[in-house]
Amino acid sequence: MTCRELIDFLAAYLDGDLDEQRRSVFEHHLSICPSCVDYVKSYETTVALEQRLGTAAGDELPEELPEGLLDAVLAAVRSEKDR
């Protein structure tokens, strides 16, 4: 499994929706790729923060976002695409 494939299966993995073989391959990749371990932790933290803020399930974001937040998110997305 490549890093890109790991990202494609991340939500299914966290939801427990991967079959046993795919989950095993996913977890093997995590055992040899510290960057993906960091990415998964960051993703889990983001989801938890989103839920704490009440923006899960389609709630609208506040009109004004903290300065630099949108730029940081866009930079992270661009960086991920470059992987």
PDB file of C-alpha atoms in Angstrom:
ATOM      1  CA  MET A   1       0.000   0.000   0.000  1.00  0.00           C
ATOM      2  CA  THR A   2       1.275   3.448  -0.879  1.00  0.00           C
ATOM      3  CA  CYS A   3       0.797   6.599   1.159  1.00  0.00           C
ATOM      4  CA  ARG A   4      -1.779   7.814  -1.380  1.00  0.00           C
ATOM      5  CA  GLU A   5      -3.761   4.575  -1.054  1.00  0.00           C
ATOM      6  CA  LEU A   6      -3.651   4.842   2.725  1.00  0.00           C
ATOM      7  CA  ILE A   7      -5.275   8.265   2.504  1.00  0.00           C
ATOM      8  CA  ASP A   8      -7.944   6.893   0.165  1.00  0.00           C
ATOM      9  CA  PHE A   9      -8.877   4.215   2.729  1.00  0.00           C
ATOM     10  CA  LEU A  10      -8.442   6.303   5.888  1.00  0.00           C
ATOM     11  CA  ALA A  11     -12.101   7.083   6.573  1.00  0.00           C
ATOM     12  CA  ALA A  12     -13.133   3.469   6.007  1.00  0.00           C
ATOM     13  CA  TYR A  13     -10.331   2.298   8.324  1.00  0.00           C
ATOM     14  CA  LEU A  14     -11.330   4.659  11.115  1.00  0.00           C
ATOM     15  CA  ASP A  15     -14.995   3.692  10.701  1.00  0.00           C
ATOM     16  CA  GLY A  16     -14.072  -0.016  10.899  1.00  0.00           C
ATOM     17  CA  ASP A  17     -15.337  -0.625   7.375  1.00  0.00           C
ATOM     18  CA  LEU A  18     -12.244  -2.302   5.864  1.00  0.00           C
ATOM     19  CA  ASP A  19     -12.251  -6.042   5.348  1.00  0.00           C
ATOM     20  CA  GLU A  20      -9.669  -8.012   7.316  1.00  0.00           C
ATOM     21  CA  GLN A  21      -7.146  -8.266   4.475  1.00  0.00           C
ATOM     22  CA  ARG A  22      -7.248  -4.562   3.611  1.00  0.00           C
ATOM     23  CA  ARG A  23      -7.087  -3.577   7.278  1.00  0.00           C
ATOM     24  CA  SER A  24      -4.016  -5.782   7.695  1.00  0.00           C
ATOM     25  CA  VAL A  25      -2.299  -4.150   4.699  1.00  0.00           C
ATOM     26  CA  PHE A  26      -3.283  -0.700   6.001  1.00  0.00           C
ATOM     27  CA  GLU A  27      -1.860  -1.425   9.455  1.00  0.00           C
ATOM     28  CA  HIS A  28       1.322  -2.890   7.966  1.00  0.00           C
ATOM     29  CA  HIS A  29       1.872   0.352   6.058  1.00  0.00           C
ATOM     30  CA  LEU A  30       1.407   2.299   9.296  1.00  0.00           C
ATOM     31  CA  SER A  31       4.009   0.078  10.961  1.00  0.00           C
ATOM     32  CA  ILE A  32       6.657   1.137   8.419  1.00  0.00           C
ATOM     33  CA  CYS A  33       5.658   4.726   7.585  1.00  0.00           C
ATOM     34  CA  PRO A  34       5.996   7.318  10.366  1.00  0.00           C
ATOM     35  CA  SER A  35       4.672  10.049   8.063  1.00  0.00           C
ATOM     36  CA  CYS A  36       1.387   8.225   7.634  1.00  0.00           C
ATOM     37  CA  VAL A  37       1.156   7.595  11.380  1.00  0.00           C
ATOM     38  CA  ASP A  38       1.476  11.357  11.877  1.00  0.00           C
ATOM     39  CA  TYR A  39      -1.129  11.985   9.167  1.00  0.00           C
ATOM     40  CA  VAL A  40      -3.629   9.574  10.770  1.00  0.00           C
ATOM     41  CA  LYS A  41      -3.126  11.198  14.186  1.00  0.00           C
ATOM     42  CA  SER A  42      -3.616  14.640  12.663  1.00  0.00           C
ATOM     43  CA  TYR A  43      -6.762  13.482  10.870  1.00  0.00           C
ATOM     44  CA  GLU A  44      -8.193  11.995  14.072  1.00  0.00           C
ATOM     45  CA  THR A  45      -7.434  15.213  15.957  1.00  0.00           C
ATOM     46  CA  THR A  46      -9.111  17.282  13.256  1.00  0.00           C
ATOM     47  CA  VAL A  47     -12.249  15.122  13.353  1.00  0.00           C
ATOM     48  CA  ALA A  48     -12.375  15.328  17.149  1.00  0.00           C
ATOM     49  CA  LEU A  49     -11.988  19.109  17.095  1.00  0.00           C
ATOM     50  CA  GLU A  50     -14.662  19.432  14.427  1.00  0.00           C
ATOM     51  CA  GLN A  51     -17.057  17.421  16.556  1.00  0.00           C
ATOM     52  CA  ARG A  52     -16.260  19.511  19.634  1.00  0.00           C
ATOM     53  CA  LEU A  53     -16.951  22.688  17.662  1.00  0.00           C
ATOM     54  CA  GLY A  54     -20.291  21.343  16.499  1.00  0.00           C
ATOM     55  CA  THR A  55     -19.476  21.591  12.808  1.00  0.00           C
ATOM     56  CA  ALA A  56     -20.046  17.902  12.140  1.00  0.00           C
ATOM     57  CA  ALA A  57     -23.076  16.686  10.206  1.00  0.00           C
ATOM     58  CA  GLY A  58     -23.357  19.705   7.962  1.00  0.00           C
ATOM     59  CA  ASP A  59     -23.540  22.496  10.518  1.00  0.00           C
ATOM     60  CA  GLU A  60     -22.390  25.760   9.045  1.00  0.00           C
ATOM     61  CA  LEU A  61     -19.032  27.260   9.881  1.00  0.00           C
ATOM     62  CA  PRO A  62     -18.948  30.685  11.519  1.00  0.00           C
ATOM     63  CA  GLU A  63     -18.995  33.648   9.151  1.00  0.00           C
ATOM     64  CA  GLU A  64     -15.522  34.746  10.228  1.00  0.00           C
ATOM     65  CA  LEU A  65     -12.720  32.233  10.377  1.00  0.00           C
ATOM     66  CA  PRO A  66      -9.571  32.913  12.388  1.00  0.00           C
ATOM     67  CA  GLU A  67      -6.967  34.742  10.345  1.00  0.00           C
ATOM     68  CA  GLY A  68      -4.700  32.338   8.507  1.00  0.00           C
ATOM     69  CA  LEU A  69      -6.856  29.242   9.093  1.00  0.00           C
ATOM     70  CA  LEU A  70      -8.102  29.014   5.518  1.00  0.00           C
ATOM     71  CA  ASP A  71      -4.578  29.588   4.186  1.00  0.00           C
ATOM     72  CA  ALA A  72      -3.214  26.841   6.444  1.00  0.00           C
ATOM     73  CA  VAL A  73      -5.880  24.371   5.344  1.00  0.00           C
ATOM     74  CA  LEU A  74      -5.313  25.147   1.661  1.00  0.00           C
ATOM     75  CA  ALA A  75      -1.544  24.801   2.084  1.00  0.00           C
ATOM     76  CA  ALA A  76      -2.010  21.408   3.741  1.00  0.00           C
ATOM     77  CA  VAL A  77      -4.266  20.220   0.932  1.00  0.00           C
ATOM     78  CA  ARG A  78      -1.776  21.378  -1.701  1.00  0.00           C
ATOM     79  CA  SER A  79       1.058  19.684   0.152  1.00  0.00           C
ATOM     80  CA  GLU A  80      -0.914  16.446   0.310  1.00  0.00           C
ATOM     81  CA  LYS A  81      -1.608  16.554  -3.430  1.00  0.00           C
ATOM     82  CA  ASP A  82       2.118  16.914  -4.094  1.00  0.00           C
ATOM     83  CA  ARG A  83       2.928  13.680  -2.243  1.00  0.00           C
TER      84      ARG A  83
END
